[in-house]
Tab-separated table of C-alpha atoms in Angstrom:
chain	number	residue	atom	x	y	z
A	19	UNK	CA	0.000	0.000	0.000
A	20	UNK	CA	2.825	2.370	0.894
A	21	UNK	CA	4.579	1.602	-2.411
A	22	UNK	CA	1.374	2.335	-4.345
A	23	UNK	CA	0.943	5.626	-2.486
A	24	UNK	CA	4.564	6.582	-3.260
A	25	UNK	CA	4.038	5.864	-6.956
A	26	UNK	CA	0.830	7.906	-6.992
A	27	UNK	CA	2.554	10.864	-5.318
A	28	UNK	CA	5.434	10.597	-7.787
A	29	UNK	CA	3.029	10.649	-10.738
A	30	UNK	CA	1.230	13.668	-9.283
A	31	UNK	CA	4.531	15.535	-8.916
A	32	UNK	CA	5.582	14.721	-12.460
A	33	UNK	CA	2.162	15.718	-13.735
A	34	UNK	CA	2.416	19.079	-12.003
A	35	UNK	CA	5.861	19.766	-13.474
A	36	UNK	CA	7.767	19.039	-10.262
A	37	UNK	CA	10.950	17.016	-10.172
A	38	UNK	CA	12.313	14.202	-8.041
A	39	UNK	CA	15.813	13.571	-6.661
A	40	UNK	CA	17.373	10.283	-7.713
A	41	UNK	CA	20.413	9.056	-5.753
A	42	UNK	CA	22.404	5.808	-5.665
A	43	UNK	CA	20.004	2.861	-5.817
A	44	UNK	CA	22.239	0.500	-3.812
A	45	UNK	CA	24.898	0.779	-1.089
A	46	UNK	CA	28.189	2.279	-2.233
A	47	UNK	CA	31.122	0.033	-1.314
A	48	UNK	CA	34.591	1.537	-0.865
A	49	UNK	CA	37.883	0.283	0.590
A	50	UNK	CA	39.619	2.436	3.215
A	51	UNK	CA	41.912	4.977	1.551
A	52	UNK	CA	39.973	5.103	-1.714
A	53	UNK	CA	37.671	7.918	-2.853
A	54	UNK	CA	33.869	7.603	-2.826
A	55	UNK	CA	31.651	9.308	-5.400
A	56	UNK	CA	28.000	10.148	-4.662
A	57	UNK	CA	25.880	11.044	-7.722
A	58	UNK	CA	22.436	12.643	-7.575
A	59	UNK	CA	20.243	13.984	-10.378
A	60	UNK	CA	16.810	15.464	-10.979
A	61	UNK	CA	14.103	13.645	-12.912
A	62	UNK	CA	12.931	14.945	-15.261
A	63	UNK	CA	16.038	16.967	-16.214
A	64	UNK	CA	15.880	20.371	-14.546
A	65	UNK	CA	18.614	22.952	-14.099
A	66	UNK	CA	19.898	23.116	-10.522
A	67	UNK	CA	22.207	26.102	-11.016
A	68	UNK	CA	19.951	28.406	-8.962
A	69	UNK	CA	19.017	25.748	-6.384
A	70	UNK	CA	20.487	24.887	-3.017
A	71	UNK	CA	22.182	21.481	-3.133
A	72	UNK	CA	23.111	19.886	0.178
A	73	UNK	CA	24.955	16.617	0.874
A	74	UNK	CA	24.577	15.494	4.488
A	75	UNK	CA	25.520	12.662	6.897
A	76	UNK	CA	22.544	10.835	8.495
A	77	UNK	CA	20.847	14.051	9.654
A	78	UNK	CA	19.936	17.099	7.593
A	79	UNK	CA	21.950	19.572	9.670
A	80	UNK	CA	25.149	17.441	9.524
A	81	UNK	CA	26.473	19.138	6.384
A	82	UNK	CA	29.108	17.393	4.290
A	83	UNK	CA	28.976	19.880	1.416
A	84	UNK	CA	26.680	22.798	0.585
A	85	UNK	CA	26.154	24.540	-2.763
A	86	UNK	CA	24.169	27.781	-2.533
A	87	UNK	CA	23.935	31.022	-4.534
A	88	UNK	CA	25.963	29.441	-7.316
A	89	UNK	CA	29.014	28.531	-5.197
A	90	UNK	CA	30.298	26.163	-2.527
A	91	UNK	CA	29.759	27.161	1.119
A	92	UNK	CA	32.755	25.571	2.849
A	93	UNK	CA	32.271	27.454	6.127
A	94	UNK	CA	29.269	25.312	7.154
A	95	UNK	CA	30.898	21.907	6.588
A	96	UNK	CA	31.369	19.458	9.445
A	97	UNK	CA	35.037	19.527	10.558
A	98	UNK	CA	35.497	15.869	9.602
A	99	UNK	CA	34.808	16.657	5.921
A	100	UNK	CA	36.627	19.959	5.457
A	101	UNK	CA	39.149	19.680	2.641
A	102	UNK	CA	37.933	16.188	1.710
A	103	UNK	CA	34.976	16.947	-0.596
A	104	UNK	CA	34.752	18.179	-4.173
A	105	UNK	CA	31.435	18.954	-5.888
A	106	UNK	CA	31.438	18.214	-9.628
A	107	UNK	CA	28.958	20.570	-11.307
A	108	UNK	CA	29.788	20.062	-15.008
A	109	UNK	CA	26.210	18.847	-15.658
A	110	UNK	CA	24.373	20.932	-13.054
A	111	UNK	CA	22.427	22.681	-15.864
A	112	UNK	CA	20.810	19.281	-16.474
A	113	UNK	CA	20.242	18.662	-12.769
A	114	UNK	CA	23.148	16.237	-12.289
A	115	UNK	CA	25.860	16.685	-9.617
A	116	UNK	CA	28.451	14.388	-8.042
A	117	UNK	CA	30.286	14.699	-4.741
A	118	UNK	CA	33.733	13.149	-4.366
A	119	UNK	CA	34.747	12.186	-0.802
A	120	UNK	CA	38.525	11.704	-0.623
A	121	UNK	CA	40.460	9.132	1.408
A	122	UNK	CA	37.533	7.330	3.004
A	123	UNK	CA	38.059	6.056	6.563
A	124	UNK	CA	36.235	3.352	8.491
A	125	UNK	CA	34.413	6.019	10.513
A	126	UNK	CA	32.774	7.296	7.297
A	127	UNK	CA	30.524	4.201	7.241
A	128	UNK	CA	26.834	5.152	7.473
A	129	UNK	CA	23.856	6.789	5.776
A	130	UNK	CA	24.188	9.816	3.487
A	131	UNK	CA	21.775	11.983	1.575
A	132	UNK	CA	21.503	14.726	-1.035
A	133	UNK	CA	18.848	17.462	-0.950
A	134	UNK	CA	17.795	19.840	-3.742
A	135	UNK	CA	15.698	22.920	-2.998
A	136	UNK	CA	14.111	25.498	-5.299
A	137	UNK	CA	11.482	28.159	-4.641
A	138	UNK	CA	8.676	25.710	-5.425
A	139	UNK	CA	9.963	22.283	-4.500
A	140	UNK	CA	12.488	20.379	-2.391
A	141	UNK	CA	13.338	16.671	-2.416
A	142	UNK	CA	16.036	14.375	-1.038
A	143	UNK	CA	17.538	10.924	-1.643
A	144	UNK	CA	19.201	8.615	0.920
A	145	UNK	CA	21.782	5.851	0.472
A	146	UNK	CA	24.364	3.897	2.474
A	147	UNK	CA	28.161	4.000	2.333
A	148	UNK	CA	29.790	0.689	3.258
A	149	UNK	CA	33.503	0.982	4.024
A	150	UNK	CA	35.729	-2.073	4.085
A	151	UNK	CA	39.345	-2.667	5.059
A	152	UNK	CA	41.472	-4.954	2.915
A	153	UNK	CA	43.608	-7.123	5.167
A	154	UNK	CA	47.110	-8.471	4.725
A	155	UNK	CA	48.068	-11.081	2.152
A	156	UNK	CA	47.544	-14.632	3.466
A	157	UNK	CA	50.583	-16.050	5.246
A	158	UNK	CA	50.888	-19.832	4.824
A	159	UNK	CA	53.008	-21.879	7.208
A	160	UNK	CA	53.570	-25.562	7.942
A	161	UNK	CA	52.785	-26.321	11.583
A	162	UNK	CA	53.290	-30.084	12.074
A	163	UNK	CA	53.083	-33.604	10.639
A	164	UNK	CA	49.855	-35.495	11.370
A	165	UNK	CA	49.285	-39.174	10.447
A	166	UNK	CA	51.326	-39.047	7.268
A	167	UNK	CA	50.050	-35.607	6.299
A	168	UNK	CA	51.118	-32.004	6.767
A	169	UNK	CA	49.046	-29.400	8.608
A	170	UNK	CA	49.083	-26.022	6.874
A	171	UNK	CA	47.976	-22.813	8.559
A	172	UNK	CA	46.760	-19.753	6.612
A	173	UNK	CA	46.643	-16.438	8.527
A	174	UNK	CA	45.680	-12.865	7.673
A	175	UNK	CA	44.840	-9.772	9.734
A	176	UNK	CA	43.243	-6.324	9.497
A	177	UNK	CA	39.962	-7.071	7.673
A	178	UNK	CA	36.581	-5.340	7.836
A	179	UNK	CA	33.902	-6.554	7.559
A	180	UNK	CA	34.598	-10.159	8.536
A	181	UNK	CA	35.805	-12.118	5.465
A	182	UNK	CA	35.648	-15.801	4.600
A	183	UNK	CA	38.822	-17.900	4.379
A	184	UNK	CA	38.950	-21.040	2.264
A	185	UNK	CA	41.484	-23.582	1.104
A	186	UNK	CA	41.177	-24.700	-2.542
A	187	UNK	CA	42.610	-27.593	-4.526
A	188	UNK	CA	44.454	-27.189	-7.881
A	189	UNK	CA	41.075	-27.197	-9.693
A	190	UNK	CA	39.715	-24.353	-7.521
A	191	UNK	CA	37.329	-26.530	-5.497
A	192	UNK	CA	36.876	-25.842	-1.785
A	193	UNK	CA	38.729	-28.145	0.609
A	194	UNK	CA	37.378	-29.002	4.076
A	195	UNK	CA	39.241	-26.958	6.674
A	196	UNK	CA	38.883	-25.488	10.165
A	197	UNK	CA	38.654	-21.690	10.294
A	198	UNK	CA	38.073	-19.025	12.910
A	199	UNK	CA	37.971	-15.224	13.169
A	200	UNK	CA	38.639	-12.773	15.995
A	201	UNK	CA	38.054	-9.018	16.224
A	202	UNK	CA	40.717	-6.780	17.751
A	203	UNK	CA	40.032	-3.679	19.865
A	204	UNK	CA	39.719	-1.575	16.698
A	205	UNK	CA	36.991	-3.821	15.287
A	206	UNK	CA	39.245	-5.343	12.600
A	207	UNK	CA	39.166	-9.089	12.027
A	208	UNK	CA	42.035	-11.582	12.124
A	209	UNK	CA	41.266	-14.871	10.369
A	210	UNK	CA	42.982	-18.226	10.061
A	211	UNK	CA	42.246	-21.636	8.561
A	212	UNK	CA	44.099	-24.943	8.971
A	213	UNK	CA	44.264	-27.756	6.415
A	214	UNK	CA	45.798	-31.252	6.443
A	215	UNK	CA	47.235	-32.252	3.051
A	216	UNK	CA	48.690	-35.540	1.789
A	217	UNK	CA	51.747	-36.245	-0.300
A	218	UNK	CA	49.965	-35.912	-3.652
A	219	UNK	CA	48.183	-32.627	-2.918
A	220	UNK	CA	50.043	-30.594	-5.563
A	221	UNK	CA	49.361	-26.836	-5.558
A	222	UNK	CA	46.835	-25.665	-2.966
A	223	UNK	CA	45.736	-22.070	-2.365
A	224	UNK	CA	44.374	-20.057	0.539
A	225	UNK	CA	41.729	-17.530	-0.533
A	226	UNK	CA	40.326	-14.709	1.642
A	227	UNK	CA	37.439	-12.572	0.407
A	228	UNK	CA	34.423	-10.590	1.536
A	229	UNK	CA	31.047	-12.319	1.703
A	230	UNK	CA	29.866	-10.445	-1.399
A	231	UNK	CA	33.031	-11.636	-3.226
A	232	UNK	CA	33.872	-8.042	-4.190
A	233	UNK	CA	37.521	-8.372	-3.134
A	234	UNK	CA	39.811	-11.390	-2.877
A	235	UNK	CA	43.445	-12.059	-1.966
A	236	UNK	CA	45.100	-15.423	-2.437
A	237	UNK	CA	48.346	-17.265	-1.641
A	238	UNK	CA	49.433	-20.550	-3.207
A	239	UNK	CA	51.777	-23.268	-1.974
A	240	UNK	CA	53.230	-26.266	-3.817
A	241	UNK	CA	53.310	-29.407	-1.676
A	242	UNK	CA	56.329	-31.402	-2.880
A	243	UNK	CA	57.295	-34.957	-1.962
A	244	UNK	CA	60.437	-33.752	-0.187
A	245	UNK	CA	58.295	-32.471	2.702
A	246	UNK	CA	57.328	-36.059	3.538
A	247	UNK	CA	60.885	-37.491	3.490
A	248	UNK	CA	62.803	-37.901	6.788
A	249	UNK	CA	65.602	-35.361	7.224
A	250	UNK	CA	69.215	-36.673	7.405
A	251	UNK	CA	70.996	-35.983	10.711
A	252	UNK	CA	73.445	-33.594	9.048
A	253	UNK	CA	70.633	-31.450	7.642
A	254	UNK	CA	69.029	-31.468	11.081
A	255	UNK	CA	72.221	-30.080	12.599
A	256	UNK	CA	72.393	-27.378	9.943
A	257	UNK	CA	68.803	-26.386	10.612
A	258	UNK	CA	69.462	-26.332	14.352
A	259	UNK	CA	72.450	-24.013	13.812
A	260	UNK	CA	70.388	-21.710	11.607
A	261	UNK	CA	67.644	-21.633	14.247
A	262	UNK	CA	70.147	-20.707	16.977
A	263	UNK	CA	71.568	-17.903	14.815
A	264	UNK	CA	68.122	-16.545	14.053
A	265	UNK	CA	67.224	-16.676	17.741
A	266	UNK	CA	70.378	-14.740	18.678
A	267	UNK	CA	69.735	-12.059	16.066
A	268	UNK	CA	66.101	-11.898	17.190
A	269	UNK	CA	67.094	-11.239	20.802
A	270	UNK	CA	69.426	-8.417	19.741
A	271	UNK	CA	66.748	-7.003	17.450
A	272	UNK	CA	64.115	-7.067	20.173
A	273	UNK	CA	66.505	-5.315	22.574
A	274	UNK	CA	67.067	-2.516	20.062
A	275	UNK	CA	63.350	-2.317	19.303
A	276	UNK	CA	62.336	-1.930	22.938
A	277	UNK	CA	65.034	0.685	23.581
A	278	UNK	CA	63.774	2.688	20.623
A	279	UNK	CA	60.193	2.160	21.763
A	280	UNK	CA	61.138	3.451	25.214
A	281	UNK	CA	62.638	6.574	23.648
A	282	UNK	CA	59.543	7.062	21.493
A	283	UNK	CA	57.216	6.731	24.490
A	284	UNK	CA	59.328	9.250	26.400
A	285	UNK	CA	59.181	11.701	23.477
A	286	UNK	CA	55.419	11.305	23.034
A	287	UNK	CA	54.816	11.747	26.776
A	288	UNK	CA	57.024	14.825	26.927
A	289	UNK	CA	55.320	16.384	23.885
A	290	UNK	CA	51.844	15.589	25.198
A	291	UNK	CA	52.543	17.142	28.587
A	292	UNK	CA	54.120	20.307	27.151
A	293	UNK	CA	51.542	20.653	24.360
A	294	UNK	CA	48.661	20.022	26.778
A	295	UNK	CA	49.951	22.595	29.261
A	296	UNK	CA	50.136	25.263	26.553
A	297	UNK	CA	46.615	24.508	25.308
A	298	UNK	CA	45.317	24.478	28.878
A	299	UNK	CA	46.796	27.914	29.581
A	300	UNK	CA	45.106	29.298	26.452
A	301	UNK	CA	41.803	27.648	27.384
A	302	UNK	CA	41.853	29.140	30.908
A	303	UNK	CA	41.803	32.612	29.369
A	304	UNK	CA	38.133	31.893	28.547
A	305	UNK	CA	37.079	30.808	32.067
A	306	UNK	CA	33.376	31.415	32.805
A	307	UNK	CA	31.110	31.142	35.838
A	308	UNK	CA	29.079	27.916	35.795
A	309	UNK	CA	26.338	27.100	38.321
A	310	UNK	CA	24.108	24.037	38.533
A	311	UNK	CA	20.331	24.249	38.078
A	312	UNK	CA	18.514	22.396	40.921
A	313	UNK	CA	15.265	22.449	38.903
A	314	UNK	CA	16.874	20.275	36.219
A	315	UNK	CA	18.551	17.728	38.520
A	316	UNK	CA	17.504	14.141	39.205
A	317	UNK	CA	15.392	13.660	42.340
A	318	UNK	CA	18.213	11.779	44.127
A	319	UNK	CA	20.874	14.398	43.395
A	320	UNK	CA	21.427	17.061	46.036
A	321	UNK	CA	22.733	20.424	44.770
A	322	UNK	CA	24.699	22.527	47.279
A	323	UNK	CA	25.651	26.191	46.747
A	324	UNK	CA	24.783	25.701	43.051
A	325	UNK	CA	28.279	24.193	42.630
A	326	UNK	CA	28.297	20.747	44.238
A	327	UNK	CA	26.286	17.596	43.422
A	328	UNK	CA	26.032	14.486	45.610
A	329	UNK	CA	23.881	11.363	45.725
A	330	UNK	CA	21.123	10.484	48.212
A	331	UNK	CA	19.374	7.135	48.628
A	332	UNK	CA	15.937	8.781	48.912
A	333	UNK	CA	14.062	11.162	46.656
A	334	UNK	CA	13.904	14.781	47.714
A	335	UNK	CA	10.675	16.727	48.028
A	336	UNK	CA	11.005	19.075	45.091
A	337	UNK	CA	8.784	20.607	42.456
A	338	UNK	CA	8.276	18.189	39.553
A	339	UNK	CA	8.580	19.496	36.020
A	340	UNK	CA	9.223	18.176	32.524
A	341	UNK	CA	12.633	19.887	32.624
A	342	UNK	CA	13.863	17.593	35.406
A	343	UNK	CA	16.153	14.771	34.230
A	344	UNK	CA	15.131	11.156	34.855
A	345	UNK	CA	18.760	9.961	34.762
A	346	UNK	CA	21.113	10.855	37.613
A	347	UNK	CA	22.333	13.939	35.787
A	348	UNK	CA	22.280	17.680	36.231
A	349	UNK	CA	22.895	20.560	33.820
A	350	UNK	CA	24.001	24.135	34.379
A	351	UNK	CA	21.805	27.212	34.511
A	352	UNK	CA	24.052	28.773	31.864
A	353	UNK	CA	23.774	27.900	28.193
A	354	UNK	CA	26.035	28.771	25.295
A	355	UNK	CA	24.998	29.741	21.759
A	356	UNK	CA	28.407	30.968	20.680
A	357	UNK	CA	31.903	31.876	21.831
A	358	UNK	CA	34.681	30.146	23.803
A	359	UNK	CA	34.057	28.927	27.361
A	360	UNK	CA	36.169	27.053	29.928
A	361	UNK	CA	35.313	25.554	33.340
A	362	UNK	CA	36.743	22.940	35.686
A	363	UNK	CA	35.065	20.101	37.604
A	364	UNK	CA	36.503	18.302	40.640
A	365	UNK	CA	35.498	14.616	40.459
A	366	UNK	CA	37.686	13.571	43.387
A	367	UNK	CA	38.216	9.814	43.624
A	368	UNK	CA	34.727	8.892	42.418
A	369	UNK	CA	34.615	5.775	40.267
A	370	UNK	CA	31.839	6.701	37.812
A	371	UNK	CA	31.093	10.060	36.221
A	372	UNK	CA	30.526	11.872	32.930
A	373	UNK	CA	31.346	15.505	32.150
A	374	UNK	CA	30.847	17.718	29.112
A	375	UNK	CA	27.942	19.483	27.406
A	376	UNK	CA	24.542	18.521	26.042
A	377	UNK	CA	21.979	20.209	23.830
A	378	UNK	CA	19.210	21.953	25.724
A	379	UNK	CA	16.562	20.046	23.747
A	380	UNK	CA	17.753	16.494	24.603
A	381	UNK	CA	15.053	14.006	25.547
A	382	UNK	CA	14.926	14.270	29.350
A	383	UNK	CA	12.469	11.385	29.818
A	384	UNK	CA	14.654	8.599	28.376
A	385	UNK	CA	16.897	6.795	30.870
A	386	UNK	CA	18.941	4.510	28.611
A	387	UNK	CA	20.084	6.868	25.861
A	388	UNK	CA	23.712	6.616	24.726
A	389	UNK	CA	25.709	9.751	25.549
A	390	UNK	CA	26.721	10.210	21.909
A	391	UNK	CA	26.875	13.291	19.655
A	392	UNK	CA	24.087	11.636	17.668
A	393	UNK	CA	21.845	12.120	20.724
A	394	UNK	CA	23.111	15.598	21.622
A	395	UNK	CA	25.846	14.737	24.179
A	396	UNK	CA	29.599	15.452	24.032
A	397	UNK	CA	31.154	13.937	27.159
A	398	UNK	CA	34.202	12.354	28.788
A	399	UNK	CA	33.399	9.533	31.212
A	400	UNK	CA	34.888	7.064	33.691
A	401	UNK	CA	33.590	3.597	34.600
A	402	UNK	CA	34.059	1.268	37.605
A	403	UNK	CA	37.009	-0.584	36.057
A	404	UNK	CA	39.047	2.653	35.738
A	405	UNK	CA	38.226	2.793	32.053
A	406	UNK	CA	37.812	6.212	30.441
A	407	UNK	CA	35.676	6.677	27.340
A	408	UNK	CA	33.918	9.069	24.978
A	409	UNK	CA	31.667	8.783	21.905
A	410	UNK	CA	32.619	10.199	18.485
A	411	UNK	CA	29.919	9.082	17.634
A	412	UNK	CA	30.901	5.469	18.444
A	413	UNK	CA	32.509	4.459	21.741
A	414	UNK	CA	36.239	5.266	22.070
A	415	UNK	CA	38.423	3.994	24.935
A	416	UNK	CA	40.879	6.584	26.304
A	417	UNK	CA	44.035	6.133	28.406
A	418	UNK	CA	45.011	9.243	30.405
A	419	UNK	CA	48.567	9.014	31.764
A	420	UNK	CA	47.275	9.607	35.310
A	421	UNK	CA	43.797	9.426	36.818
A	422	UNK	CA	42.377	12.961	36.780
A	423	UNK	CA	40.648	14.238	39.920
A	424	UNK	CA	40.035	17.644	38.338
A	425	UNK	CA	38.964	17.915	34.686
A	426	UNK	CA	39.104	21.038	32.530
A	427	UNK	CA	36.448	21.452	29.808
A	428	UNK	CA	36.949	23.909	26.938
A	429	UNK	CA	34.109	24.595	24.474
A	430	UNK	CA	34.884	26.418	21.215
A	431	UNK	CA	31.390	26.792	19.732
A	432	UNK	CA	32.223	28.349	16.347
A	433	UNK	CA	35.348	26.190	16.063
A	434	UNK	CA	33.189	23.088	16.461
A	435	UNK	CA	35.293	21.510	19.216
A	436	UNK	CA	35.133	20.558	22.895
A	437	UNK	CA	38.409	19.568	24.612
A	438	UNK	CA	39.081	17.799	27.907
A	439	UNK	CA	42.196	18.285	30.058
A	440	UNK	CA	43.677	16.566	33.106
A	441	UNK	CA	44.257	19.603	35.327
A	442	UNK	CA	46.317	17.550	37.807
A	443	UNK	CA	49.267	17.105	35.434
A	444	UNK	CA	48.161	19.759	32.880
A	445	UNK	CA	47.901	17.189	30.064
A	446	UNK	CA	45.523	17.007	27.128
A	447	UNK	CA	43.031	14.085	27.114
A	448	UNK	CA	40.818	14.309	23.996
A	449	UNK	CA	38.970	16.666	21.630
A	450	UNK	CA	35.536	16.023	20.096
A	451	UNK	CA	34.670	17.922	16.913
A	452	UNK	CA	31.173	18.756	15.727
A	453	UNK	CA	29.275	21.513	13.930
A	454	UNK	CA	27.300	22.692	16.939
A	455	UNK	CA	23.748	24.014	16.624
A	456	UNK	CA	21.346	25.254	19.271
A	457	UNK	CA	21.876	25.945	22.973
A	458	UNK	CA	24.509	23.847	24.810
A	459	UNK	CA	24.587	23.426	28.595
A	460	UNK	CA	27.428	22.160	30.834
A	461	UNK	CA	26.551	18.637	31.953
A	462	UNK	CA	27.451	16.389	34.927
A	463	UNK	CA	26.489	12.759	35.519
A	464	UNK	CA	26.710	11.425	39.079
A	465	UNK	CA	25.113	8.091	38.219
A	466	UNK	CA	26.006	5.627	40.998
A	467	UNK	CA	25.385	4.775	44.654
A	468	UNK	CA	27.259	5.631	47.826
A	469	UNK	CA	29.612	2.652	47.452
A	470	UNK	CA	30.947	3.978	44.156
A	471	UNK	CA	30.945	7.773	44.446
A	472	UNK	CA	32.005	8.530	47.983
A	473	UNK	CA	32.452	12.271	47.509
A	474	UNK	CA	30.565	15.004	45.759
A	475	UNK	CA	31.346	16.353	42.311
A	476	UNK	CA	32.015	20.088	42.304
A	477	UNK	CA	32.458	22.900	39.819
A	478	UNK	CA	35.677	24.682	40.800
A	479	UNK	CA	36.676	28.308	40.355
A	480	UNK	CA	39.521	28.802	37.887
A	481	UNK	CA	41.779	30.769	40.236
A	482	UNK	CA	45.068	32.477	39.470
A	483	UNK	CA	46.822	29.866	41.578
A	484	UNK	CA	45.479	27.042	39.380
A	485	UNK	CA	46.734	28.784	36.267
A	486	UNK	CA	50.368	28.438	37.303
A	487	UNK	CA	52.107	25.668	35.404
A	488	UNK	CA	52.562	22.555	37.497
A	489	UNK	CA	56.057	21.077	37.128
A	490	UNK	CA	55.930	17.918	35.060
A	491	UNK	CA	57.745	14.775	36.011
A	492	UNK	CA	59.013	14.729	32.440
A	493	UNK	CA	60.680	18.121	32.749
A	494	UNK	CA	63.818	16.571	34.253
A	495	UNK	CA	64.025	13.674	31.868
A	496	UNK	CA	66.955	13.340	29.531
A	497	UNK	CA	66.570	11.747	26.089
A	498	UNK	CA	67.356	8.017	26.077
A	499	UNK	CA	70.527	7.159	24.144
A	500	UNK	CA	69.959	5.566	20.737
A	501	UNK	CA	71.347	2.049	20.244
A	502	UNK	CA	72.675	1.196	16.814
A	503	UNK	CA	73.904	-2.096	15.413
A	504	UNK	CA	75.560	-1.793	11.976
A	505	UNK	CA	74.661	-5.251	10.681
A	506	UNK	CA	70.975	-4.750	11.627
A	507	UNK	CA	70.569	-1.160	10.505
A	508	UNK	CA	69.150	-2.045	7.109
A	509	UNK	CA	66.443	-4.167	8.724
A	510	UNK	CA	65.301	-1.456	11.098
A	511	UNK	CA	62.356	0.793	10.056
């Protein structure tokens, strides 16, 4: 019925001289690092030179690229797409445009749309971008001898989405094998498959490809009779000597690697501390007064002096309103439409909290919403297992060098960024970028019981004393000496 209604409405539009927007009719599949091209056109052919043409990500206001008044409007693009898009308008007089998105990343996966608007009509089309990661070439190794046969292992890593791995005989037919796949912390898949072959197997191949068979990588191995012959004792001694030599070189190589890694970690830590301290000093120049709004706090949160929030086991007798949050959160009385603003929050040694900003129009009656930019939240959080996280828009695990007890929050509205700092050691933690719209309010979550959060969470004044640079424990470090080994230098990266 809905399809019939859509067709009827389409016929009515065409009969009245209106046009429709036609976009990609199937998901666009791209490998990480390649460019994606989105094509949209008007049917029937209609000039779009005087129209507004908008390409967006999932939601209408999330602008990827905007064409208006006959030219591109780069100033309204989301930060993630600035410098990565190119609108091809060679056929815009016929209502056909294409948007090129350069160097696609895995985070670009999702829904996209194009929207055309004239004085009399506006229409849009939606499609999906599917991003895949091509893993490493299959590595084939011989693991052991089993009952007169050889067990081969095929391994590959760094795939997305999960691929299939198969062993094939010389004629290309699938061979029975055992396979498994595991996802790493980045969501990429490592796959492997084992196969037992006999003396007359000939050439066998390991093939890894996506389920839709759009991409495939393959490695072949020739199983010769010599693999099944017993090794003479002299050859065994030679192989043992080679193994010992390789082991010795490997130990030396690992020693050099870890010394270089130690120097790299020192350099990164030193840079992060110094860089973070400089950014924090600049952010503190925009310190503002922030007070909590008791009328928008959860019933079990007690607000003291408009600065401190703590948890109570019983509900308070307060005036109920639709503004009051159902989750154990509270927002500030102040809201920001523009400008640069900085404030600090003392979380003490509490185990669970979230800090940041939220849109003023977030749904206050939902208790299980994800604190993601997609839902109007930009936060830094801590969980019971000392794990720090944020959403951008998907969950990201963070690893501050030290546990912060005081967190600095810096909102740059026009710059489309909110940054978090560890005030204790004056280090930078993370920055979320977004094209902000609407009123934003400082936000605090105190969402646990007395056993978890033993102290209150407080908004702290940014005093002159706190603006002095705290000496870093990296300030007195000396660079680690570099170890070089001439006969290994060509093998080092």
